[in-house]
């Protein structure tokens, strides 16, 4: 089971859940790489206009199933729309806190990640094959 640093970061956001996932991704302003249209189209919208997103740092690589367990331990569920909104509102957040969110689509784990590589702001979204790398922050909202 992965460990987390117990220092959570909380970010309050207003989420427009009427936007399509494609509209959200265009609003991010990061270089898009490894973007799967099918995966983007499967992003769940979540609930609530005003939400508090909690971020926790995963120490060491873990599987998506292990990550789901960590979120459950903290009383959190994934909310891709809210986490994407955090990265839209603060384009530099992912530079200091590379972060990712995951969800299941037809039994397959999918992810969106926000990070900086060689000074370039990047986002990726695809099916997960390797789990979550250590040093990434994962977000969730209270159940």
C-alpha positions as protocol buffer text, in pm:
chain_id: "A"
residue {
  index: 1
  type: UNK
  ca { x: 0 y: 0 z: 0 }
}
residue {
  index: 2
  type: UNK
  ca { x: 146 y: 341 z: -90 }
}
residue {
  index: 3
  type: UNK
  ca { x: 215 y: 598 z: 176 }
}
residue {
  index: 4
  type: UNK
  ca { x: 129 y: 965 z: 164 }
}
residue {
  index: 5
  type: UNK
  ca { x: 280 y: 1264 z: 328 }
}
residue {
  index: 6
  type: UNK
  ca { x: 2 y: 1365 z: 562 }
}
residue {
  index: 7
  type: UNK
  ca { x: 24 y: 1732 z: 459 }
}
residue {
  index: 8
  type: UNK
  ca { x: -293 y: 1784 z: 258 }
}
residue {
  index: 9
  type: UNK
  ca { x: -343 y: 2089 z: 40 }
}
residue {
  index: 10
  type: UNK
  ca { x: -698 y: 2223 z: 12 }
}
residue {
  index: 11
  type: UNK
  ca { x: -820 y: 2435 z: -278 }
}
residue {
  index: 12
  type: UNK
  ca { x: -1173 y: 2576 z: -308 }
}
residue {
  index: 13
  type: UNK
  ca { x: -1308 y: 2605 z: -663 }
}
residue {
  index: 14
  type: UNK
  ca { x: -1624 y: 2694 z: -848 }
}
residue {
  index: 15
  type: UNK
  ca { x: -1689 y: 2429 z: -1113 }
}
residue {
  index: 16
  type: UNK
  ca { x: -1895 y: 2478 z: -1430 }
}
residue {
  index: 17
  type: UNK
  ca { x: -2021 y: 2126 z: -1485 }
}
residue {
  index: 18
  type: UNK
  ca { x: -2214 y: 2233 z: -1796 }
}
residue {
  index: 19
  type: UNK
  ca { x: -1890 y: 2253 z: -1996 }
}
residue {
  index: 20
  type: UNK
  ca { x: -1784 y: 1955 z: -2199 }
}
residue {
  index: 21
  type: UNK
  ca { x: -1459 y: 1784 z: -2101 }
}
residue {
  index: 22
  type: UNK
  ca { x: -1312 y: 1909 z: -2429 }
}
residue {
  index: 23
  type: UNK
  ca { x: -1395 y: 2270 z: -2332 }
}
residue {
  index: 24
  type: UNK
  ca { x: -1223 y: 2222 z: -1997 }
}
residue {
  index: 25
  type: UNK
  ca { x: -907 y: 2083 z: -2157 }
}
residue {
  index: 26
  type: UNK
  ca { x: -890 y: 2375 z: -2401 }
}
residue {
  index: 27
  type: UNK
  ca { x: -913 y: 2617 z: -2106 }
}
residue {
  index: 28
  type: UNK
  ca { x: -608 y: 2474 z: -1930 }
}
residue {
  index: 29
  type: UNK
  ca { x: -344 y: 2645 z: -2143 }
}
residue {
  index: 30
  type: UNK
  ca { x: -91 y: 2361 z: -2123 }
}
residue {
  index: 31
  type: UNK
  ca { x: 75 y: 2169 z: -2403 }
}
residue {
  index: 32
  type: UNK
  ca { x: -146 y: 1870 z: -2462 }
}
residue {
  index: 33
  type: UNK
  ca { x: 27 y: 1542 z: -2522 }
}
residue {
  index: 34
  type: UNK
  ca { x: -92 y: 1187 z: -2520 }
}
residue {
  index: 35
  type: UNK
  ca { x: -454 y: 1302 z: -2521 }
}
residue {
  index: 36
  type: UNK
  ca { x: -712 y: 1034 z: -2596 }
}
residue {
  index: 37
  type: UNK
  ca { x: -1045 y: 1175 z: -2717 }
}
residue {
  index: 38
  type: UNK
  ca { x: -1223 y: 859 z: -2597 }
}
residue {
  index: 39
  type: UNK
  ca { x: -1074 y: 902 z: -2249 }
}
residue {
  index: 40
  type: UNK
  ca { x: -1160 y: 1272 z: -2234 }
}
residue {
  index: 41
  type: UNK
  ca { x: -1515 y: 1190 z: -2338 }
}
residue {
  index: 42
  type: UNK
  ca { x: -1546 y: 947 z: -2046 }
}
residue {
  index: 43
  type: UNK
  ca { x: -1463 y: 1200 z: -1773 }
}
residue {
  index: 44
  type: UNK
  ca { x: -1737 y: 1200 z: -1508 }
}
residue {
  index: 45
  type: UNK
  ca { x: -1885 y: 1543 z: -1435 }
}
residue {
  index: 46
  type: UNK
  ca { x: -1917 y: 1507 z: -1058 }
}
residue {
  index: 47
  type: UNK
  ca { x: -2152 y: 1716 z: -845 }
}
residue {
  index: 48
  type: UNK
  ca { x: -2164 y: 2057 z: -685 }
}
residue {
  index: 49
  type: UNK
  ca { x: -2084 y: 2406 z: -804 }
}
residue {
  index: 50
  type: UNK
  ca { x: -1855 y: 2498 z: -513 }
}
residue {
  index: 51
  type: UNK
  ca { x: -1621 y: 2224 z: -391 }
}
residue {
  index: 52
  type: UNK
  ca { x: -1308 y: 2186 z: -183 }
}
residue {
  index: 53
  type: UNK
  ca { x: -1043 y: 1972 z: -351 }
}
residue {
  index: 54
  type: UNK
  ca { x: -795 y: 1799 z: -121 }
}
residue {
  index: 55
  type: UNK
  ca { x: -455 y: 1708 z: -264 }
}
residue {
  index: 56
  type: UNK
  ca { x: -222 y: 1453 z: -109 }
}
residue {
  index: 57
  type: UNK
  ca { x: 121 y: 1348 z: -227 }
}
residue {
  index: 58
  type: UNK
  ca { x: 179 y: 982 z: -307 }
}
residue {
  index: 59
  type: UNK
  ca { x: 520 y: 857 z: -193 }
}
residue {
  index: 60
  type: UNK
  ca { x: 636 y: 579 z: -425 }
}
residue {
  index: 61
  type: UNK
  ca { x: 467 y: 426 z: -728 }
}
residue {
  index: 62
  type: UNK
  ca { x: 128 y: 268 z: -670 }
}
residue {
  index: 63
  type: UNK
  ca { x: -141 y: 99 z: -873 }
}
residue {
  index: 64
  type: UNK
  ca { x: -470 y: 269 z: -952 }
}
residue {
  index: 65
  type: UNK
  ca { x: -650 y: 28 z: -718 }
}
residue {
  index: 66
  type: UNK
  ca { x: -410 y: 117 z: -435 }
}
residue {
  index: 67
  type: UNK
  ca { x: -467 y: 486 z: -507 }
}
residue {
  index: 68
  type: UNK
  ca { x: -842 y: 434 z: -482 }
}
residue {
  index: 69
  type: UNK
  ca { x: -782 y: 281 z: -138 }
}
residue {
  index: 70
  type: UNK
  ca { x: -579 y: 585 z: -29 }
}
residue {
  index: 71
  type: UNK
  ca { x: -855 y: 820 z: -139 }
}
residue {
  index: 72
  type: UNK
  ca { x: -1109 y: 608 z: 53 }
}
residue {
  index: 73
  type: UNK
  ca { x: -890 y: 620 z: 367 }
}
residue {
  index: 74
  type: UNK
  ca { x: -905 y: 999 z: 350 }
}
residue {
  index: 75
  type: UNK
  ca { x: -1282 y: 1003 z: 285 }
}
residue {
  index: 76
  type: UNK
  ca { x: -1231 y: 1133 z: -69 }
}
residue {
  index: 77
  type: UNK
  ca { x: -1360 y: 1048 z: -415 }
}
residue {
  index: 78
  type: UNK
  ca { x: -1213 y: 1156 z: -744 }
}
residue {
  index: 79
  type: UNK
  ca { x: -1367 y: 1461 z: -917 }
}
residue {
  index: 80
  type: UNK
  ca { x: -1189 y: 1525 z: -1247 }
}
residue {
  index: 81
  type: UNK
  ca { x: -1392 y: 1837 z: -1326 }
}
residue {
  index: 82
  type: UNK
  ca { x: -1296 y: 1998 z: -995 }
}
residue {
  index: 83
  type: UNK
  ca { x: -929 y: 1904 z: -1025 }
}
residue {
  index: 84
  type: UNK
  ca { x: -910 y: 2030 z: -1382 }
}
residue {
  index: 85
  type: UNK
  ca { x: -1064 y: 2357 z: -1260 }
}
residue {
  index: 86
  type: UNK
  ca { x: -790 y: 2392 z: -995 }
}
residue {
  index: 87
  type: UNK
  ca { x: -531 y: 2368 z: -1273 }
}
residue {
  index: 88
  type: UNK
  ca { x: -722 y: 2617 z: -1489 }
}
residue {
  index: 89
  type: UNK
  ca { x: -749 y: 2870 z: -1205 }
}
residue {
  index: 90
  type: UNK
  ca { x: -381 y: 2839 z: -1108 }
}
residue {
  index: 91
  type: UNK
  ca { x: -169 y: 2747 z: -1411 }
}
residue {
  index: 92
  type: UNK
  ca { x: 144 y: 2724 z: -1194 }
}
residue {
  index: 93
  type: UNK
  ca { x: -8 y: 2484 z: -939 }
}
residue {
  index: 94
  type: UNK
  ca { x: 112 y: 2180 z: -1134 }
}
residue {
  index: 95
  type: UNK
  ca { x: 465 y: 2320 z: -1158 }
}
residue {
  index: 96
  type: UNK
  ca { x: 503 y: 2293 z: -780 }
}
residue {
  index: 97
  type: UNK
  ca { x: 257 y: 2006 z: -733 }
}
residue {
  index: 98
  type: UNK
  ca { x: 247 y: 1775 z: -1037 }
}
residue {
  index: 99
  type: UNK
  ca { x: -95 y: 1621 z: -1003 }
}
residue {
  index: 100
  type: UNK
  ca { x: -326 y: 1367 z: -1151 }
}
residue {
  index: 101
  type: UNK
  ca { x: -680 y: 1244 z: -1124 }
}
residue {
  index: 102
  type: UNK
  ca { x: -821 y: 906 z: -1217 }
}
residue {
  index: 103
  type: UNK
  ca { x: -1158 y: 746 z: -1291 }
}
residue {
  index: 104
  type: UNK
  ca { x: -1290 y: 420 z: -1429 }
}
residue {
  index: 105
  type: UNK
  ca { x: -1450 y: 385 z: -1771 }
}
residue {
  index: 106
  type: UNK
  ca { x: -1593 y: 48 z: -1868 }
}
residue {
  index: 107
  type: UNK
  ca { x: -1369 y: -128 z: -1619 }
}
residue {
  index: 108
  type: UNK
  ca { x: -1048 y: 49 z: -1728 }
}
residue {
  index: 109
  type: UNK
  ca { x: -864 y: 310 z: -1524 }
}
residue {
  index: 110
  type: UNK
  ca { x: -818 y: 643 z: -1699 }
}
residue {
  index: 111
  type: UNK
  ca { x: -619 y: 946 z: -1589 }
}
residue {
  index: 112
  type: UNK
  ca { x: -545 y: 1310 z: -1653 }
}
residue {
  index: 113
  type: UNK
  ca { x: -211 y: 1446 z: -1533 }
}
residue {
  index: 114
  type: UNK
  ca { x: -81 y: 1800 z: -1506 }
}
residue {
  index: 115
  type: UNK
  ca { x: 294 y: 1859 z: -1482 }
}
residue {
  index: 116
  type: UNK
  ca { x: 599 y: 2052 z: -1597 }
}
residue {
  index: 117
  type: UNK
  ca { x: 862 y: 1882 z: -1808 }
}
residue {
  index: 118
  type: UNK
  ca { x: 1177 y: 2066 z: -1911 }
}
residue {
  index: 119
  type: UNK
  ca { x: 1008 y: 2399 z: -1843 }
}
residue {
  index: 120
  type: UNK
  ca { x: 698 y: 2316 z: -2049 }
}
residue {
  index: 121
  type: UNK
  ca { x: 350 y: 2306 z: -1894 }
}
residue {
  index: 122
  type: UNK
  ca { x: 194 y: 1975 z: -1998 }
}
residue {
  index: 123
  type: UNK
  ca { x: -124 y: 1775 z: -1963 }
}
residue {
  index: 124
  type: UNK
  ca { x: -187 y: 1415 z: -2057 }
}
residue {
  index: 125
  type: UNK
  ca { x: -502 y: 1202 z: -2056 }
}
residue {
  index: 126
  type: UNK
  ca { x: -516 y: 835 z: -2143 }
}
residue {
  index: 127
  type: UNK
  ca { x: -586 y: 487 z: -2010 }
}
residue {
  index: 128
  type: UNK
  ca { x: -361 y: 396 z: -1720 }
}
residue {
  index: 129
  type: UNK
  ca { x: -115 y: 113 z: -1772 }
}
residue {
  index: 130
  type: UNK
  ca { x: 156 y: 180 z: -1516 }
}
residue {
  index: 131
  type: UNK
  ca { x: -15 y: 322 z: -1209 }
}
residue {
  index: 132
  type: UNK
  ca { x: 73 y: 648 z: -1036 }
}
residue {
  index: 133
  type: UNK
  ca { x: 436 y: 764 z: -1009 }
}
residue {
  index: 134
  type: UNK
  ca { x: 573 y: 869 z: -673 }
}
residue {
  index: 135
  type: UNK
  ca { x: 587 y: 1241 z: -610 }
}
residue {
  index: 136
  type: UNK
  ca { x: 253 y: 1305 z: -778 }
}
residue {
  index: 137
  type: UNK
  ca { x: -28 y: 1477 z: -593 }
}
residue {
  index: 138
  type: UNK
  ca { x: -373 y: 1325 z: -629 }
}
residue {
  index: 139
  type: UNK
  ca { x: -692 y: 1516 z: -572 }
}
residue {
  index: 140
  type: UNK
  ca { x: -1031 y: 1426 z: -439 }
}
residue {
  index: 141
  type: UNK
  ca { x: -1340 y: 1582 z: -288 }
}
residue {
  index: 142
  type: UNK
  ca { x: -1517 y: 1471 z: 31 }
}
residue {
  index: 143
  type: UNK
  ca { x: -1760 y: 1181 z: -13 }
}
